[in-house]
CSV table of C-alpha atoms in Angstrom, one decimal:
chain,number,residue,atom,x,y,z
A,1,UNK,CA,-1.4,-26.3,4.0
A,2,UNK,CA,-4.3,-25.6,6.3
A,3,UNK,CA,-4.9,-22.2,4.7
A,4,UNK,CA,-5.2,-23.8,1.3
A,5,UNK,CA,-8.0,-26.2,2.5
A,6,UNK,CA,-9.8,-23.3,4.3
A,7,UNK,CA,-9.9,-21.2,1.2
A,8,UNK,CA,-10.3,-23.8,-1.5
A,9,UNK,CA,-13.6,-24.0,-3.3
A,10,UNK,CA,-13.0,-27.5,-4.6
A,11,UNK,CA,-15.3,-30.4,-3.5
A,12,UNK,CA,-12.5,-32.7,-2.5
A,13,UNK,CA,-12.3,-36.4,-3.1
A,14,UNK,CA,-10.8,-38.2,-6.1
A,15,UNK,CA,-12.0,-35.7,-8.6
A,16,UNK,CA,-9.7,-33.0,-7.2
A,17,UNK,CA,-6.8,-35.0,-6.1
A,18,UNK,CA,-3.4,-33.4,-6.8
A,19,UNK,CA,-2.4,-36.0,-9.4
A,20,UNK,CA,-5.7,-36.0,-11.4
A,21,UNK,CA,-5.1,-35.5,-15.1
A,22,UNK,CA,-7.6,-33.7,-17.3
A,23,UNK,CA,-7.6,-32.3,-20.9
A,24,UNK,CA,-10.5,-29.9,-21.0
A,25,UNK,CA,-13.0,-27.9,-19.0
A,26,UNK,CA,-16.2,-29.9,-18.2
A,27,UNK,CA,-19.9,-28.7,-18.4
A,28,UNK,CA,-19.9,-28.5,-14.6
A,29,UNK,CA,-16.7,-26.5,-14.4
A,30,UNK,CA,-17.8,-24.0,-17.0
A,31,UNK,CA,-21.2,-23.6,-15.4
A,32,UNK,CA,-19.5,-22.9,-12.1
A,33,UNK,CA,-17.2,-20.3,-13.6
A,34,UNK,CA,-19.9,-18.5,-15.4
A,35,UNK,CA,-22.1,-18.4,-12.3
A,36,UNK,CA,-19.1,-17.1,-10.3
A,37,UNK,CA,-18.6,-14.3,-12.7
A,38,UNK,CA,-22.2,-13.3,-12.4
A,39,UNK,CA,-22.0,-13.4,-8.6
A,40,UNK,CA,-18.9,-11.2,-8.6
A,41,UNK,CA,-20.9,-8.5,-10.4
A,42,UNK,CA,-23.8,-9.0,-8.0
A,43,UNK,CA,-21.7,-8.4,-4.9
A,44,UNK,CA,-20.0,-5.4,-6.4
A,45,UNK,CA,-16.7,-7.0,-7.3
A,46,UNK,CA,-16.8,-7.2,-11.1
A,47,UNK,CA,-13.7,-8.5,-12.8
A,48,UNK,CA,-11.6,-5.6,-14.0
A,49,UNK,CA,-8.3,-7.2,-14.8
A,50,UNK,CA,-7.0,-10.1,-16.8
A,51,UNK,CA,-3.7,-11.6,-15.7
A,52,UNK,CA,-1.9,-14.4,-17.5
A,53,UNK,CA,1.0,-16.2,-15.9
A,54,UNK,CA,3.3,-18.6,-17.8
A,55,UNK,CA,4.2,-20.9,-15.0
A,56,UNK,CA,6.3,-23.2,-17.1
A,57,UNK,CA,8.3,-20.2,-18.2
A,58,UNK,CA,8.8,-19.3,-14.6
A,59,UNK,CA,10.2,-22.7,-13.8
A,60,UNK,CA,7.1,-24.2,-12.2
A,61,UNK,CA,6.4,-27.9,-13.2
A,62,UNK,CA,3.0,-28.9,-14.5
A,63,UNK,CA,2.2,-30.7,-11.2
A,64,UNK,CA,3.0,-27.5,-9.2
A,65,UNK,CA,0.8,-25.1,-11.1
A,66,UNK,CA,-2.2,-25.4,-8.8
A,67,UNK,CA,-0.1,-24.6,-5.7
A,68,UNK,CA,1.6,-21.7,-7.5
A,69,UNK,CA,-1.7,-20.2,-8.7
A,70,UNK,CA,-3.1,-20.5,-5.2
A,71,UNK,CA,-0.2,-18.7,-3.7
A,72,UNK,CA,-0.5,-15.9,-6.3
A,73,UNK,CA,-4.2,-15.3,-5.6
A,74,UNK,CA,-3.5,-15.5,-1.9
A,75,UNK,CA,-0.8,-12.8,-2.1
A,76,UNK,CA,-3.1,-10.7,-4.4
A,77,UNK,CA,-6.0,-11.0,-2.0
A,78,UNK,CA,-3.9,-10.1,1.1
A,79,UNK,CA,-2.2,-7.1,-0.7
A,80,UNK,CA,-5.6,-5.6,-1.6
A,81,UNK,CA,-7.0,-6.3,1.9
A,82,UNK,CA,-4.1,-4.3,3.3
A,83,UNK,CA,-5.3,-1.4,1.3
A,84,UNK,CA,-8.9,-1.8,2.4
A,85,UNK,CA,-10.2,-3.5,-0.7
A,86,UNK,CA,-12.0,-6.8,-1.2
A,87,UNK,CA,-11.5,-8.8,-4.4
A,88,UNK,CA,-12.9,-11.7,-6.3
A,89,UNK,CA,-11.3,-13.9,-8.9
A,90,UNK,CA,-11.5,-17.0,-11.1
A,91,UNK,CA,-8.8,-18.8,-13.0
A,92,UNK,CA,-8.2,-21.6,-15.5
A,93,UNK,CA,-5.1,-23.6,-16.4
A,94,UNK,CA,-4.0,-24.5,-19.9
A,95,UNK,CA,-1.0,-26.3,-21.4
A,96,UNK,CA,-0.3,-25.5,-25.0
A,97,UNK,CA,2.4,-26.2,-27.6
A,98,UNK,CA,5.0,-23.5,-27.3
A,99,UNK,CA,3.5,-22.1,-24.2
A,100,UNK,CA,3.6,-24.9,-21.7
A,101,UNK,CA,1.6,-24.7,-18.5
A,102,UNK,CA,0.0,-21.3,-17.9
A,103,UNK,CA,-2.8,-19.6,-16.0
A,104,UNK,CA,-5.5,-17.1,-17.0
A,105,UNK,CA,-6.9,-15.1,-14.1
A,106,UNK,CA,-9.8,-12.7,-14.1
A,107,UNK,CA,-9.8,-10.5,-10.9
A,108,UNK,CA,-11.4,-7.5,-9.4
A,109,UNK,CA,-8.7,-4.9,-8.8
A,110,UNK,CA,-9.8,-1.3,-8.1
A,111,UNK,CA,-8.3,1.2,-10.5
A,112,UNK,CA,-6.5,3.1,-7.8
A,113,UNK,CA,-4.8,0.0,-6.6
A,114,UNK,CA,-3.5,-1.3,-9.9
A,115,UNK,CA,-0.1,0.5,-9.4
A,116,UNK,CA,0.2,-1.3,-6.1
A,117,UNK,CA,-0.4,-4.7,-7.7
A,118,UNK,CA,1.8,-4.0,-10.7
A,119,UNK,CA,4.7,-3.0,-8.3
A,120,UNK,CA,4.3,-6.2,-6.3
A,121,UNK,CA,3.5,-9.0,-8.7
A,122,UNK,CA,7.0,-9.7,-10.0
A,123,UNK,CA,8.1,-10.0,-6.4
A,124,UNK,CA,5.3,-12.5,-5.7
A,125,UNK,CA,6.6,-14.6,-8.6
A,126,UNK,CA,10.1,-14.6,-7.1
A,127,UNK,CA,8.7,-15.7,-3.8
A,128,UNK,CA,6.6,-18.4,-5.3
A,129,UNK,CA,9.2,-19.9,-7.6
A,130,UNK,CA,12.4,-19.1,-5.6
A,131,UNK,CA,14.0,-17.8,-8.8
A,132,UNK,CA,14.6,-14.5,-10.5
A,133,UNK,CA,11.8,-13.1,-12.5
A,134,UNK,CA,12.0,-14.1,-16.2
A,135,UNK,CA,10.8,-11.7,-18.9
A,136,UNK,CA,7.3,-12.1,-20.3
A,137,UNK,CA,6.2,-14.5,-17.6
A,138,UNK,CA,3.3,-12.3,-16.5
A,139,UNK,CA,0.9,-10.2,-18.6
A,140,UNK,CA,-1.5,-8.0,-16.8
A,141,UNK,CA,-4.0,-5.6,-18.5
A,142,UNK,CA,-7.3,-3.9,-17.7
A,143,UNK,CA,-10.4,-5.6,-19.2
A,144,UNK,CA,-11.6,-3.3,-22.0
A,145,UNK,CA,-8.2,-1.7,-22.3
A,146,UNK,CA,-8.4,1.1,-19.8
A,147,UNK,CA,-8.7,1.6,-16.0
A,148,UNK,CA,-12.1,2.4,-14.5
A,149,UNK,CA,-14.1,1.2,-17.5
A,150,UNK,CA,-16.5,-0.8,-15.2
A,151,UNK,CA,-17.6,2.5,-13.5
A,152,UNK,CA,-17.1,4.9,-16.4
A,153,UNK,CA,-18.9,2.8,-19.1
A,154,UNK,CA,-20.5,-0.3,-17.6
A,155,UNK,CA,-22.1,-1.4,-20.9
A,156,UNK,CA,-18.8,-1.4,-22.7
A,157,UNK,CA,-17.1,-3.1,-19.8
A,158,UNK,CA,-19.7,-5.8,-19.8
A,159,UNK,CA,-19.1,-6.5,-23.5
A,160,UNK,CA,-15.3,-6.7,-23.0
A,161,UNK,CA,-15.7,-8.9,-19.9
A,162,UNK,CA,-17.9,-11.3,-21.8
A,163,UNK,CA,-15.1,-11.6,-24.4
A,164,UNK,CA,-12.4,-12.0,-21.7
A,165,UNK,CA,-14.5,-14.8,-20.0
A,166,UNK,CA,-15.0,-16.5,-23.3
A,167,UNK,CA,-11.2,-16.4,-23.8
A,168,UNK,CA,-10.4,-18.1,-20.4
A,169,UNK,CA,-13.1,-20.8,-21.1
A,170,UNK,CA,-11.7,-21.6,-24.6
A,171,UNK,CA,-10.3,-25.0,-23.3
A,172,UNK,CA,-13.8,-26.3,-23.0
A,173,UNK,CA,-14.8,-29.9,-23.9
A,174,UNK,CA,-16.9,-30.3,-27.0
A,175,UNK,CA,-19.9,-31.1,-24.8
A,176,UNK,CA,-19.4,-28.0,-22.7
A,177,UNK,CA,-18.9,-25.8,-25.7
A,178,UNK,CA,-22.2,-27.0,-27.2
A,179,UNK,CA,-24.0,-26.6,-23.9
A,180,UNK,CA,-22.9,-23.0,-23.4
A,181,UNK,CA,-22.6,-21.9,-27.0
A,182,UNK,CA,-18.9,-21.2,-26.8
A,183,UNK,CA,-17.5,-20.4,-30.2
A,184,UNK,CA,-13.8,-19.8,-29.4
A,185,UNK,CA,-12.2,-23.1,-28.7
A,186,UNK,CA,-8.6,-24.2,-28.4
A,187,UNK,CA,-7.1,-27.4,-27.0
A,188,UNK,CA,-6.7,-27.0,-23.3
A,189,UNK,CA,-3.9,-29.5,-23.0
A,190,UNK,CA,-2.9,-31.9,-20.3
A,191,UNK,CA,-3.3,-30.5,-16.8
A,192,UNK,CA,-2.3,-32.2,-13.5
A,193,UNK,CA,-4.5,-31.3,-10.5
A,194,UNK,CA,-7.1,-28.5,-10.4
A,195,UNK,CA,-7.9,-27.1,-13.8
A,196,UNK,CA,-9.9,-24.1,-12.6
A,197,UNK,CA,-11.0,-22.3,-9.4
A,198,UNK,CA,-12.7,-19.3,-7.9
A,199,UNK,CA,-12.3,-17.2,-4.8
A,200,UNK,CA,-14.4,-18.4,-1.9
A,201,UNK,CA,-16.7,-15.4,-2.0
A,202,UNK,CA,-18.1,-16.3,-5.4
A,203,UNK,CA,-17.9,-20.1,-5.2
A,204,UNK,CA,-20.9,-22.4,-5.1
A,205,UNK,CA,-21.4,-22.3,-1.4
A,206,UNK,CA,-21.3,-18.5,-1.3
A,207,UNK,CA,-23.8,-18.3,-4.1
A,208,UNK,CA,-26.1,-20.7,-2.5
A,209,UNK,CA,-26.1,-18.7,0.8
A,210,UNK,CA,-27.2,-15.6,-1.1
A,211,UNK,CA,-30.2,-17.3,-2.8
């Protein structure tokens, strides 16, 4: 798992151990995710796509979600790199009644490479789970409802991105919701291991080096 440690943006130690249990996003986590979103825009990699993966529906146990999400983002990053594109992403995990463990991912995917990602993503899930793809496990859509909105209508894209980010942060703790003025809240559920993450290029260390 050397590659995982090299790319991880976690701080290590007991707080990020694989068996750590949490029930909501903390003030620090939400602050980091919001700063990461701003930095993605700053470096020219605004989030353009929202991807939701129902890991429990794909046969992944709760304790295996963090590894599965890491593998998916790694495959996404490498596929885009093969086509000459960089990316940035952030994700959160939730565990809800009737849904089980699932991931919400915001990522930069250039409009012209969306067909590439769409053609590959079910295969990635088969590789990750070792099982045939199950219907309705993955949902992928452009932020704002249409491709290229970030370039064609930046103001409208910004409004829709704000709404998408609020959605993935809805599992905030009451304290975090109050701190950041989050209005849409739902129970985030019990999560084992990492509850959220970002790509290295928009993590805290990358942001600090740009200051």
